PDB file of N, CA and C in Angstrom:
ATOM      1  N   MET A 183     150.217  70.174  27.170  1.00 37.00           N
ATOM      2  CA  MET A 183     150.525  70.374  28.567  1.00 37.00           C
ATOM      3  C   MET A 183     150.525  71.869  28.849  1.00 37.00           C
ATOM      4  N   PRO A 184     149.938  72.312  29.922  1.00 40.00           N
ATOM      5  CA  PRO A 184     149.982  73.719  30.276  1.00 40.00           C
ATOM      6  C   PRO A 184     151.424  74.149  30.543  1.00 40.00           C
ATOM      7  N   PHE A 185     151.725  75.422  30.393  1.00 41.00           N
ATOM      8  CA  PHE A 185     153.070  75.903  30.625  1.00 41.00           C
ATOM      9  C   PHE A 185     153.039  77.257  31.284  1.00 41.00           C
ATOM     10  N   ARG A 186     154.142  77.631  31.901  1.00 49.00           N
ATOM     11  CA  ARG A 186     154.269  78.916  32.577  1.00 49.00           C
ATOM     12  C   ARG A 186     155.118  79.827  31.711  1.00 49.00           C
ATOM     13  N   VAL A 187     154.724  81.054  31.576  1.00 58.00           N
ATOM     14  CA  VAL A 187     155.471  82.053  30.820  1.00 58.00           C
ATOM     15  C   VAL A 187     155.928  83.105  31.815  1.00 58.00           C
ATOM     16  N   ALA A 188     157.229  83.335  31.909  1.00 42.00           N
ATOM     17  CA  ALA A 188     157.765  84.318  32.848  1.00 42.00           C
ATOM     18  C   ALA A 188     158.401  85.463  32.085  1.00 42.00           C
ATOM     19  N   PHE A 189     157.928  86.691  32.320  1.00 32.00           N
ATOM     20  CA  PHE A 189     158.551  87.875  31.723  1.00 32.00           C
ATOM     21  C   PHE A 189     159.742  88.226  32.611  1.00 32.00           C
ATOM     22  N   LEU A 190     160.930  88.207  32.049  1.00 29.00           N
ATOM     23  CA  LEU A 190     162.139  88.516  32.808  1.00 29.00           C
ATOM     24  C   LEU A 190     162.876  89.656  32.116  1.00 29.00           C
ATOM     25  N   GLY A 191     162.942  90.813  32.762  1.00 28.00           N
ATOM     26  CA  GLY A 191     163.595  91.967  32.153  1.00 28.00           C
ATOM     27  C   GLY A 191     162.928  92.318  30.838  1.00 28.00           C
ATOM     28  N   GLY A 192     163.701  92.289  29.751  1.00 32.00           N
ATOM     29  CA  GLY A 192     163.148  92.602  28.443  1.00 32.00           C
ATOM     30  C   GLY A 192     162.673  91.382  27.701  1.00 32.00           C
ATOM     31  N   GLY A 193     162.676  90.230  28.334  1.00 33.00           N
ATOM     32  CA  GLY A 193     162.316  89.016  27.608  1.00 33.00           C
ATOM     33  C   GLY A 193     161.293  88.178  28.326  1.00 33.00           C
ATOM     34  N   ILE A 194     160.898  87.108  27.670  1.00 37.00           N
ATOM     35  CA  ILE A 194     159.929  86.164  28.223  1.00 37.00           C
ATOM     36  C   ILE A 194     160.561  84.787  28.162  1.00 37.00           C
ATOM     37  N   THR A 195     160.454  84.039  29.235  1.00 37.00           N
ATOM     38  CA  THR A 195     160.911  82.662  29.229  1.00 37.00           C
ATOM     39  C   THR A 195     159.699  81.773  29.382  1.00 37.00           C
ATOM     40  N   ALA A 196     159.549  80.811  28.514  1.00 40.00           N
ATOM     41  CA  ALA A 196     158.436  79.867  28.607  1.00 40.00           C
ATOM     42  C   ALA A 196     159.010  78.517  29.002  1.00 40.00           C
ATOM     43  N   ALA A 197     158.443  77.901  30.016  1.00 36.00           N
ATOM     44  CA  ALA A 197     158.923  76.601  30.457  1.00 36.00           C
ATOM     45  C   ALA A 197     157.740  75.745  30.870  1.00 36.00           C
ATOM     46  N   VAL A 198     157.897  74.476  30.717  1.00 32.00           N
ATOM     47  CA  VAL A 198     156.828  73.563  31.108  1.00 32.00           C
ATOM     48  C   VAL A 198     156.657  73.634  32.613  1.00 32.00           C
ATOM     49  N   ALA A 199     155.444  73.867  33.063  1.00 35.00           N
ATOM     50  CA  ALA A 199     155.160  73.985  34.482  1.00 35.00           C
ATOM     51  C   ALA A 199     154.614  72.691  35.050  1.00 35.00           C
ATOM     52  N   GLY A 200     154.273  71.753  34.203  1.00 34.00           N
ATOM     53  CA  GLY A 200     153.680  70.512  34.679  1.00 34.00           C
ATOM     54  C   GLY A 200     152.185  70.555  34.494  1.00 34.00           C
ATOM     55  N   ALA A 201     151.571  69.499  34.836  1.00 32.00           N
ATOM     56  CA  ALA A 201     150.130  69.386  34.625  1.00 32.00           C
ATOM     57  C   ALA A 201     149.391  70.265  35.617  1.00 32.00           C
ATOM     58  N   LEU A 202     148.661  71.251  35.101  1.00 32.00           N
ATOM     59  CA  LEU A 202     147.824  72.097  35.942  1.00 32.00           C
ATOM     60  C   LEU A 202     146.391  71.589  35.960  1.00 32.00           C
ATOM     61  N   MET A 203     146.096  70.768  34.973  1.00 36.00           N
ATOM     62  CA  MET A 203     144.770  70.174  34.895  1.00 36.00           C
ATOM     63  C   MET A 203     144.949  68.671  34.738  1.00 36.00           C
ATOM     64  N   ALA A 204     144.118  67.906  35.373  1.00 38.00           N
ATOM     65  CA  ALA A 204     144.179  66.459  35.199  1.00 38.00           C
ATOM     66  C   ALA A 204     143.710  66.117  33.793  1.00 38.00           C
ATOM     67  N   ILE A 205     144.459  65.243  33.149  1.00 38.00           N
ATOM     68  CA  ILE A 205     144.120  64.834  31.794  1.00 38.00           C
ATOM     69  C   ILE A 205     143.881  63.333  31.804  1.00 38.00           C
ATOM     70  N   THR A 206     142.741  62.927  31.327  1.00 39.00           N
ATOM     71  CA  THR A 206     142.448  61.510  31.194  1.00 39.00           C
ATOM     72  C   THR A 206     142.762  61.103  29.775  1.00 39.00           C
ATOM     73  N   VAL A 207     143.669  60.142  29.630  1.00 43.00           N
ATOM     74  CA  VAL A 207     144.023  59.684  28.298  1.00 43.00           C
ATOM     75  C   VAL A 207     142.942  58.734  27.825  1.00 43.00           C
ATOM     76  N   ALA A 208     142.350  59.073  26.710  1.00 45.00           N
ATOM     77  CA  ALA A 208     141.303  58.250  26.112  1.00 45.00           C
ATOM     78  C   ALA A 208     141.312  58.516  24.625  1.00 45.00           C
ATOM     79  N   PHE A 209     140.756  57.627  23.866  1.00 49.00           N
ATOM     80  CA  PHE A 209     140.754  57.784  22.428  1.00 49.00           C
ATOM     81  C   PHE A 209     140.007  59.037  21.980  1.00 49.00           C
ATOM     82  N   ALA A 210     139.060  59.505  22.754  1.00 56.00           N
ATOM     83  CA  ALA A 210     138.252  60.655  22.360  1.00 56.00           C
ATOM     84  C   ALA A 210     138.888  61.984  22.749  1.00 56.00           C
ATOM     85  N   HIS A 211     140.041  61.977  23.401  1.00 65.00           N
ATOM     86  CA  HIS A 211     140.645  63.207  23.892  1.00 65.00           C
ATOM     87  C   HIS A 211     141.911  63.539  23.123  1.00 65.00           C
ATOM     88  N   ALA A 212     141.999  64.767  22.644  1.00 72.00           N
ATOM     89  CA  ALA A 212     143.208  65.244  21.986  1.00 72.00           C
ATOM     90  C   ALA A 212     144.244  65.605  23.043  1.00 72.00           C
ATOM     91  N   GLU A 213     145.515  65.411  22.718  1.00 82.00           N
ATOM     92  CA  GLU A 213     146.615  65.781  23.595  1.00 82.00           C
ATOM     93  C   GLU A 213     147.487  66.788  22.859  1.00 82.00           C
ATOM     94  N   PRO A 214     148.173  67.674  23.591  1.00 86.00           N
ATOM     95  CA  PRO A 214     149.000  68.669  22.910  1.00 86.00           C
ATOM     96  C   PRO A 214     150.185  68.027  22.192  1.00 86.00           C
ATOM     97  N   ALA A 215     150.401  68.436  20.948  1.00 88.00           N
ATOM     98  CA  ALA A 215     151.551  67.980  20.169  1.00 88.00           C
ATOM     99  C   ALA A 215     152.610  69.084  20.105  1.00 88.00           C
ATOM    100  N   MET A 216     152.199  70.364  20.253  1.00 89.00           N
ATOM    101  CA  MET A 216     153.102  71.501  20.207  1.00 89.00           C
ATOM    102  C   MET A 216     152.427  72.686  20.880  1.00 89.00           C
ATOM    103  N   VAL A 217     153.231  73.465  21.615  1.00 88.00           N
ATOM    104  CA  VAL A 217     152.723  74.697  22.222  1.00 88.00           C
ATOM    105  C   VAL A 217     153.639  75.852  21.833  1.00 88.00           C
ATOM    106  N   SER A 218     153.068  77.039  21.714  1.00 88.00           N
ATOM    107  CA  SER A 218     153.863  78.224  21.401  1.00 88.00           C
ATOM    108  C   SER A 218     153.342  79.395  22.227  1.00 88.00           C
ATOM    109  N   PRO A 219     154.198  80.046  23.036  1.00 80.00           N
ATOM    110  CA  PRO A 219     155.626  79.819  23.123  1.00 80.00           C
ATOM    111  C   PRO A 219     155.926  78.466  23.755  1.00 80.00           C
ATOM    112  N   GLY A 220     156.999  77.831  23.324  1.00 74.00           N
ATOM    113  CA  GLY A 220     157.324  76.478  23.755  1.00 74.00           C
ATOM    114  C   GLY A 220     158.200  76.436  24.991  1.00 74.00           C
ATOM    115  N   SER A 221     158.446  75.239  25.442  1.00 63.00           N
ATOM    116  CA  SER A 221     159.259  74.998  26.623  1.00 63.00           C
ATOM    117  C   SER A 221     160.659  75.582  26.452  1.00 63.00           C
ATOM    118  N   GLY A 222     161.062  76.445  27.375  1.00 62.00           N
ATOM    119  CA  GLY A 222     162.396  77.029  27.366  1.00 62.00           C
ATOM    120  C   GLY A 222     162.604  78.162  26.379  1.00 62.00           C
ATOM    121  N   ALA A 223     161.575  78.569  25.650  1.00 66.00           N
ATOM    122  CA  ALA A 223     161.716  79.647  24.662  1.00 66.00           C
ATOM    123  C   ALA A 223     161.971  80.980  25.355  1.00 66.00           C
ATOM    124  N   ILE A 224     162.819  81.802  24.749  1.00 66.00           N
ATOM    125  CA  ILE A 224     163.063  83.159  25.239  1.00 66.00           C
ATOM    126  C   ILE A 224     162.734  84.113  24.103  1.00 66.00           C
ATOM    127  N   VAL A 225     161.825  85.037  24.368  1.00 66.00           N
ATOM    128  CA  VAL A 225     161.436  86.025  23.361  1.00 66.00           C
ATOM    129  C   VAL A 225     161.587  87.419  23.955  1.00 66.00           C
ATOM    130  N   LEU A 226     161.735  88.418  23.110  1.00 71.00           N
ATOM    131  CA  LEU A 226     161.989  89.780  23.579  1.00 71.00           C
ATOM    132  C   LEU A 226     160.731  90.578  23.861  1.00 71.00           C
ATOM    133  N   ALA A 227     159.589  90.092  23.410  1.00 77.00           N
ATOM    134  CA  ALA A 227     158.321  90.790  23.636  1.00 77.00           C
ATOM    135  C   ALA A 227     157.237  89.759  23.920  1.00 77.00           C
ATOM    136  N   ALA A 228     156.184  90.221  24.537  1.00 82.00           N
ATOM    137  CA  ALA A 228     155.060  89.323  24.820  1.00 82.00           C
ATOM    138  C   ALA A 228     154.515  88.774  23.506  1.00 82.00           C
ATOM    139  N   PRO A 229     154.178  87.491  23.457  1.00 87.00           N
ATOM    140  CA  PRO A 229     153.609  86.935  22.226  1.00 87.00           C
ATOM    141  C   PRO A 229     152.221  87.516  21.970  1.00 87.00           C
ATOM    142  N   ALA A 230     151.835  87.561  20.712  1.00 91.00           N
ATOM    143  CA  ALA A 230     150.510  88.064  20.346  1.00 91.00           C
ATOM    144  C   ALA A 230     149.427  87.063  20.693  1.00 91.00           C
ATOM    145  N   GLU A 231     149.807  85.776  20.743  1.00 93.00           N
ATOM    146  CA  GLU A 231     148.832  84.723  21.014  1.00 93.00           C
ATOM    147  C   GLU A 231     149.517  83.518  21.629  1.00 93.00           C
ATOM    148  N   VAL A 232     148.713  82.662  22.231  1.00 91.00           N
ATOM    149  CA  VAL A 232     149.150  81.342  22.679  1.00 91.00           C
ATOM    150  C   VAL A 232     148.515  80.350  21.723  1.00 91.00           C
ATOM    151  N   VAL A 233     149.326  79.418  21.204  1.00 94.00           N
ATOM    152  CA  VAL A 233     148.849  78.423  20.246  1.00 94.00           C
ATOM    153  C   VAL A 233     149.160  77.033  20.775  1.00 94.00           C
ATOM    154  N   ILE A 234     148.185  76.143  20.701  1.00 92.00           N
ATOM    155  CA  ILE A 234     148.386  74.734  21.034  1.00 92.00           C
ATOM    156  C   ILE A 234     147.909  73.908  19.851  1.00 92.00           C
ATOM    157  N   LEU A 235     148.818  73.101  19.299  1.00 94.00           N
ATOM    158  CA  LEU A 235     148.444  72.146  18.253  1.00 94.00           C
ATOM    159  C   LEU A 235     148.194  70.816  18.935  1.00 94.00           C
ATOM    160  N   MET A 236     147.010  70.264  18.744  1.00 91.00           N
ATOM    161  CA  MET A 236     146.634  69.019  19.404  1.00 91.00           C
ATOM    162  C   MET A 236     146.948  67.813  18.518  1.00 91.00           C
ATOM    163  N   SER A 237     146.933  66.637  19.119  1.00 91.00           N
ATOM    164  CA  SER A 237     147.257  65.399  18.412  1.00 91.00           C
ATOM    165  C   SER A 237     146.160  64.954  17.454  1.00 91.00           C
ATOM    166  N   GLN A 238     144.997  65.554  17.557  1.00 91.00           N
ATOM    167  CA  GLN A 238     143.885  65.224  16.664  1.00 91.00           C
ATOM    168  C   GLN A 238     142.932  66.408  16.601  1.00 91.00           C
ATOM    169  N   ASP A 239     142.002  66.371  15.677  1.00 92.00           N
ATOM    170  CA  ASP A 239     141.004  67.432  15.563  1.00 92.00           C
ATOM    171  C   ASP A 239     140.152  67.502  16.824  1.00 92.00           C
ATOM    172  N   MET A 240     139.734  68.712  17.168  1.00 90.00           N
ATOM    173  CA  MET A 240     138.885  68.927  18.334  1.00 90.00           C
ATOM    174  C   MET A 240     137.438  69.110  17.913  1.00 90.00           C
ATOM    175  N   ALA A 241     136.535  68.699  18.789  1.00 87.00           N
ATOM    176  CA  ALA A 241     135.103  68.890  18.550  1.00 87.00           C
ATOM    177  C   ALA A 241     134.760  70.350  18.806  1.00 87.00           C
ATOM    178  N   ARG A 242     133.907  70.912  17.975  1.00 87.00           N
ATOM    179  CA  ARG A 242     133.459  72.295  18.159  1.00 87.00           C
ATOM    180  C   ARG A 242     132.191  72.285  19.011  1.00 87.00           C
ATOM    181  N   ARG A 243     132.379  72.412  20.304  1.00 87.00           N
ATOM    182  CA  ARG A 243     131.254  72.495  21.240  1.00 87.00           C
ATOM    183  C   ARG A 243     131.502  73.678  22.151  1.00 87.00           C
ATOM    184  N   GLU A 244     130.483  74.483  22.341  1.00 86.00           N
ATOM    185  CA  GLU A 244     130.614  75.674  23.166  1.00 86.00           C
ATOM    186  C   GLU A 244     131.147  75.321  24.549  1.00 86.00           C
ATOM    187  N   GLY A 245     132.233  75.992  24.949  1.00 82.00           N
ATOM    188  CA  GLY A 245     132.815  75.793  26.267  1.00 82.00           C
ATOM    189  C   GLY A 245     133.687  74.561  26.416  1.00 82.00           C
ATOM    190  N   ALA A 246     133.822  73.749  25.366  1.00 85.00           N
ATOM    191  CA  ALA A 246     134.583  72.498  25.472  1.00 85.00           C
ATOM    192  C   ALA A 246     136.083  72.701  25.316  1.00 85.00           C
ATOM    193  N   ASN A 247     136.506  73.732  24.600  1.00 89.00           N
ATOM    194  CA  ASN A 247     137.920  73.968  24.320  1.00 89.00           C
ATOM    195  C   ASN A 247     138.256  75.410  24.669  1.00 89.00           C
ATOM    196  N   ASP A 248     139.312  75.609  25.466  1.00 91.00           N
ATOM    197  CA  ASP A 248     139.656  76.973  25.844  1.00 91.00           C
ATOM    198  C   ASP A 248     141.100  77.053  26.303  1.00 91.00           C
ATOM    199  N   ILE A 249     141.652  78.253  26.237  1.00 90.00           N
ATOM    200  CA  ILE A 249     142.966  78.587  26.774  1.00 90.00           C
ATOM    201  C   ILE A 249     142.768  79.823  27.639  1.00 90.00           C
ATOM    202  N   ASP A 250     143.206  79.760  28.883  1.00 90.00           N
ATOM    203  CA  ASP A 250     143.117  80.894  29.798  1.00 90.00           C
ATOM    204  C   ASP A 250     144.518  81.233  30.282  1.00 90.00           C
ATOM    205  N   VAL A 251     144.839  82.520  30.370  1.00 86.00           N
ATOM    206  CA  VAL A 251     146.143  82.984  30.833  1.00 86.00           C
ATOM    207  C   VAL A 251     145.931  83.799  32.102  1.00 86.00           C
ATOM    208  N   PHE A 252     146.741  83.500  33.127  1.00 88.00           N
ATOM    209  CA  PHE A 252     146.628  84.149  34.432  1.00 88.00           C
ATOM    210  C   PHE A 252     147.956  84.790  34.805  1.00 88.00           C
ATOM    211  N   ASP A 253     147.899  85.944  35.495  1.00 86.00           N
ATOM    212  CA  ASP A 253     149.127  86.564  35.983  1.00 86.00           C
ATOM    213  C   ASP A 253     149.554  85.889  37.281  1.00 86.00           C
ATOM    214  N   ALA A 254     150.641  86.365  37.877  1.00 84.00           N
ATOM    215  CA  ALA A 254     151.194  85.738  39.074  1.00 84.00           C
ATOM    216  C   ALA A 254     150.239  85.786  40.262  1.00 84.00           C
ATOM    217  N   ALA A 255     149.333  86.759  40.282  1.00 92.00           N
ATOM    218  CA  ALA A 255     148.358  86.872  41.370  1.00 92.00           C
ATOM    219  C   ALA A 255     147.151  85.967  41.156  1.00 92.00           C
ATOM    220  N   GLY A 256     147.092  85.293  40.001  1.00 91.00           N
ATOM    221  CA  GLY A 256     145.969  84.411  39.709  1.00 91.00           C
ATOM    222  C   GLY A 256     144.815  85.096  39.004  1.00 91.00           C
ATOM    223  N   THR A 257     145.021  86.335  38.572  1.00 93.00           N
ATOM    224  CA  THR A 257     143.988  87.077  37.852  1.00 93.00           C
ATOM    225  C   THR A 257     144.052  86.736  36.371  1.00 93.00           C
ATOM    226  N   GLU A 258     142.904  86.396  35.799  1.00 94.00           N
ATOM    227  CA  GLU A 258     142.886  86.063  34.375  1.00 94.00           C
ATOM    228  C   GLU A 258     143.143  87.314  33.547  1.00 94.00           C
ATOM    229  N   VAL A 259     144.067  87.205  32.581  1.00 92.00           N
ATOM    230  CA  VAL A 259     144.386  88.337  31.709  1.00 92.00           C
ATOM    231  C   VAL A 259     143.809  88.164  30.310  1.00 92.00           C
ATOM    232  N   THR A 260     143.386  86.957  29.960  1.00 94.00           N
ATOM    233  CA  THR A 260     142.760  86.763  28.654  1.00 94.00           C
ATOM    234  C   THR A 260     141.351  87.334  28.692  1.00 94.00           C
ATOM    235  N   THR A 261     140.998  88.048  27.636  1.00 94.00           N
ATOM    236  CA  THR A 261     139.661  88.637  27.554  1.00 94.00           C
ATOM    237  C   THR A 261     138.845  88.003  26.435  1.00 94.00           C
ATOM    238  N   LEU A 262     139.499  87.212  25.602  1.00 95.00           N
ATOM    239  CA  LEU A 262     138.831  86.562  24.480  1.00 95.00           C
ATOM    240  C   LEU A 262     138.774  85.056  24.705  1.00 95.00           C
ATOM    241  N   THR A 263     137.857  84.412  24.029  1.00 93.00           N
ATOM    242  CA  THR A 263     137.742  82.960  24.081  1.00 93.00           C
ATOM    243  C   THR A 263     138.676  82.361  23.043  1.00 93.00           C
ATOM    244  N   ALA A 264     139.298  81.245  23.380  1.00 94.00           N
ATOM    245  CA  ALA A 264     140.155  80.544  22.422  1.00 94.00           C
ATOM    246  C   ALA A 264     139.309  80.045  21.253  1.00 94.00           C
ATOM    247  N   VAL A 265     139.943  79.954  20.090  1.00 95.00           N
ATOM    248  CA  VAL A 265     139.230  79.512  18.893  1.00 95.00           C
ATOM    249  C   VAL A 265     139.953  78.342  18.234  1.00 95.00           C
ATOM    250  N   ILE A 266     139.165  77.456  17.643  1.00 94.00           N
ATOM    251  CA  ILE A 266     139.696  76.374  16.826  1.00 94.00           C
ATOM    252  C   ILE A 266     139.819  76.923  15.411  1.00 94.00           C
ATOM    253  N   ASP A 267     140.979  76.746  14.798  1.00 96.00           N
ATOM    254  CA  ASP A 267     141.234  77.246  13.450  1.00 96.00           C
ATOM    255  C   ASP A 267     140.278  76.600  12.456  1.00 96.00           C
ATOM    256  N   ASN A 268     139.692  77.399  11.569  1.00 95.00           N
ATOM    257  CA  ASN A 268     138.762  76.864  10.567  1.00 95.00           C
ATOM    258  C   ASN A 268     139.430  75.917   9.586  1.00 95.00           C
ATOM    259  N   GLY A 269     140.701  76.158   9.261  1.00 96.00           N
ATOM    260  CA  GLY A 269     141.398  75.318   8.305  1.00 96.00           C
ATOM    261  C   GLY A 269     142.123  74.138   8.919  1.00 96.00           C
ATOM    262  N   ASP A 270     142.304  74.151  10.247  1.00 96.00           N
ATOM    263  CA  ASP A 270     143.029  73.083  10.949  1.00 96.00           C
ATOM    264  C   ASP A 270     142.412  72.914  12.330  1.00 96.00           C
ATOM    265  N   ARG A 271     141.508  71.959  12.468  1.00 94.00           N
ATOM    266  CA  ARG A 271     140.774  71.781  13.728  1.00 94.00           C
ATOM    267  C   ARG A 271     141.633  71.212  14.849  1.00 94.00           C
ATOM    268  N   SER A 272     142.926  70.976  14.604  1.00 94.00           N
ATOM    269  CA  SER A 272     143.824  70.562  15.683  1.00 94.00           C
ATOM    270  C   SER A 272     144.533  71.773  16.300  1.00 94.00           C
ATOM    271  N   ARG A 273     144.286  72.976  15.757  1.00 96.00           N
ATOM    272  CA  ARG A 273     144.955  74.199  16.226  1.00 96.00           C
ATOM    273  C   ARG A 273     143.996  75.039  17.067  1.00 96.00           C
ATOM    274  N   LEU A 274     144.375  75.227  18.337  1.00 95.00           N
ATOM    275  CA  LEU A 274     143.609  76.042  19.278  1.00 95.00           C
ATOM    276  C   LEU A 274     144.471  77.243  19.643  1.00 95.00           C
ATOM    277  N   SER A 275     143.905  78.449  19.588  1.00 96.00           N
ATOM    278  CA  SER A 275     144.690  79.642  19.908  1.00 96.00           C
ATOM    279  C   SER A 275     143.829  80.687  20.600  1.00 96.00           C
ATOM    280  N   VAL A 276     144.515  81.572  21.321  1.00 95.00           N
ATOM    281  CA  VAL A 276     143.844  82.710  21.945  1.00 95.00           C
ATOM    282  C   VAL A 276     144.754  83.925  21.803  1.00 95.00           C
ATOM    283  N   LEU A 277     144.166  85.061  21.425  1.00 96.00           N
ATOM    284  CA  LEU A 277     144.915  86.312  21.340  1.00 96.00           C
ATOM    285  C   LEU A 277     145.141  86.851  22.746  1.00 96.00           C
ATOM    286  N   LEU A 278     146.323  87.439  22.960  1.00 94.00           N
ATOM    287  CA  LEU A 278     146.664  88.012  24.258  1.00 94.00           C
ATOM    288  C   LEU A 278     146.494  89.523  24.217  1.00 94.00           C
ATOM    289  N   PRO A 279     146.288  90.149  25.390  1.00 93.00           N
ATOM    290  CA  PRO A 279     146.183  91.611  25.426  1.00 93.00           C
ATOM    291  C   PRO A 279     147.455  92.245  24.863  1.00 93.00           C
ATOM    292  N   ALA A 280     147.318  93.403  24.234  1.00 87.00           N
ATOM    293  CA  ALA A 280     148.459  94.071  23.599  1.00 87.00           C
ATOM    294  C   ALA A 280     149.523  94.497  24.606  1.00 87.00           C
ATOM    295  N   ALA A 281     149.118  94.957  25.763  1.00 83.00           N
ATOM    296  CA  ALA A 281     150.075  95.461  26.758  1.00 83.00           C
ATOM    297  C   ALA A 281     150.070  94.573  27.992  1.00 83.00           C
ATOM    298  N   MET A 282     150.961  93.591  27.998  1.00 85.00           N
ATOM    299  CA  MET A 282     151.097  92.728  29.175  1.00 85.00           C
ATOM    300  C   MET A 282     152.372  93.139  29.903  1.00 85.00           C
ATOM    301  N   PRO A 283     152.262  93.553  31.173  1.00 82.00           N
ATOM    302  CA  PRO A 283     153.459  93.976  31.907  1.00 82.00           C
ATOM    303  C   PRO A 283     154.361  92.780  32.214  1.00 82.00           C
ATOM    304  N   PRO A 284     155.658  93.043  32.453  1.00 77.00           N
ATOM    305  CA  PRO A 284     156.552  91.950  32.844  1.00 77.00           C
ATOM    306  C   PRO A 284     156.010  91.232  34.068  1.00 77.00           C
ATOM    307  N   GLY A 285     156.210  89.934  34.149  1.00 76.00           N
ATOM    308  CA  GLY A 285     155.733  89.144  35.268  1.00 76.00           C
ATOM    309  C   GLY A 285     155.652  87.682  34.901  1.00 76.00           C
ATOM    310  N   VAL A 286     155.067  86.897  35.768  1.00 78.00           N
ATOM    311  CA  VAL A 286     154.906  85.462  35.555  1.00 78.00           C
ATOM    312  C   VAL A 286     153.470  85.199  35.130  1.00 78.00           C
ATOM    313  N   TYR A 287     153.308  84.435  34.066  1.00 80.00           N
ATOM    314  CA  TYR A 287     151.988  84.116  33.531  1.00 80.00           C
ATOM    315  C   TYR A 287     151.843  82.611  33.415  1.00 80.00           C
ATOM    316  N   THR A 288     150.685  82.109  33.792  1.00 81.00           N
ATOM    317  CA  THR A 288     150.395  80.683  33.705  1.00 81.00           C
ATOM    318  C   THR A 288     149.281  80.472  32.695  1.00 81.00           C
ATOM    319  N   VAL A 289     149.469  79.479  31.835  1.00 84.00           N
ATOM    320  CA  VAL A 289     148.492  79.162  30.800  1.00 84.00           C
ATOM    321  C   VAL A 289     147.814  77.851  31.158  1.00 84.00           C
ATOM    322  N   ARG A 290     146.488  77.853  31.176  1.00 87.00           N
ATOM    323  CA  ARG A 290     145.702  76.635  31.415  1.00 87.00           C
ATOM    324  C   ARG A 290     144.826  76.399  30.200  1.00 87.00           C
ATOM    325  N   TRP A 291     144.707  75.142  29.798  1.00 87.00           N
ATOM    326  CA  TRP A 291     143.902  74.821  28.630  1.00 87.00           C
ATOM    327  C   TRP A 291     143.010  73.634  28.928  1.00 87.00           C
ATOM    328  N   LYS A 292     141.955  73.534  28.135  1.00 86.00           N
ATOM    329  CA  LYS A 292     141.086  72.355  28.191  1.00 86.00           C
ATOM    330  C   LYS A 292     140.613  72.070  26.777  1.00 86.00           C
ATOM    331  N   THR A 293     140.453  70.797  26.468  1.00 84.00           N
ATOM    332  CA  THR A 293     139.948  70.392  25.161  1.00 84.00           C
ATOM    333  C   THR A 293     139.036  69.195  25.326  1.00 84.00           C
ATOM    334  N   LEU A 294     138.256  68.954  24.284  1.00 73.00           N
ATOM    335  CA  LEU A 294     137.389  67.778  24.254  1.00 73.00           C
ATOM    336  C   LEU A 294     137.819  66.924  23.090  1.00 73.00           C
TER     337      LEU A 294
END
């Protein structure tokens, strides 16, 4: 499930924002089993990456799996494409920019 990350003062609060993308439940579609930062998490610095562990392995097809992070104005802040881990095809992650200013960030993901 996509989630919203809010930078508050010296910390970050991550909370479930609800479905930002329509998800069709089908046997061929992986669903999130864990997200990091997780729902309600408070951290003192911006995370280095966003990680989503899916309920099953994902297919490696160009453009089929991605994580995008947007600031409060709707501007995308991710500059890299999300990657499926070579050792665990259920793990999708994207590195975040080193210097993210305090603010509200929304994470959107898609998988096949």
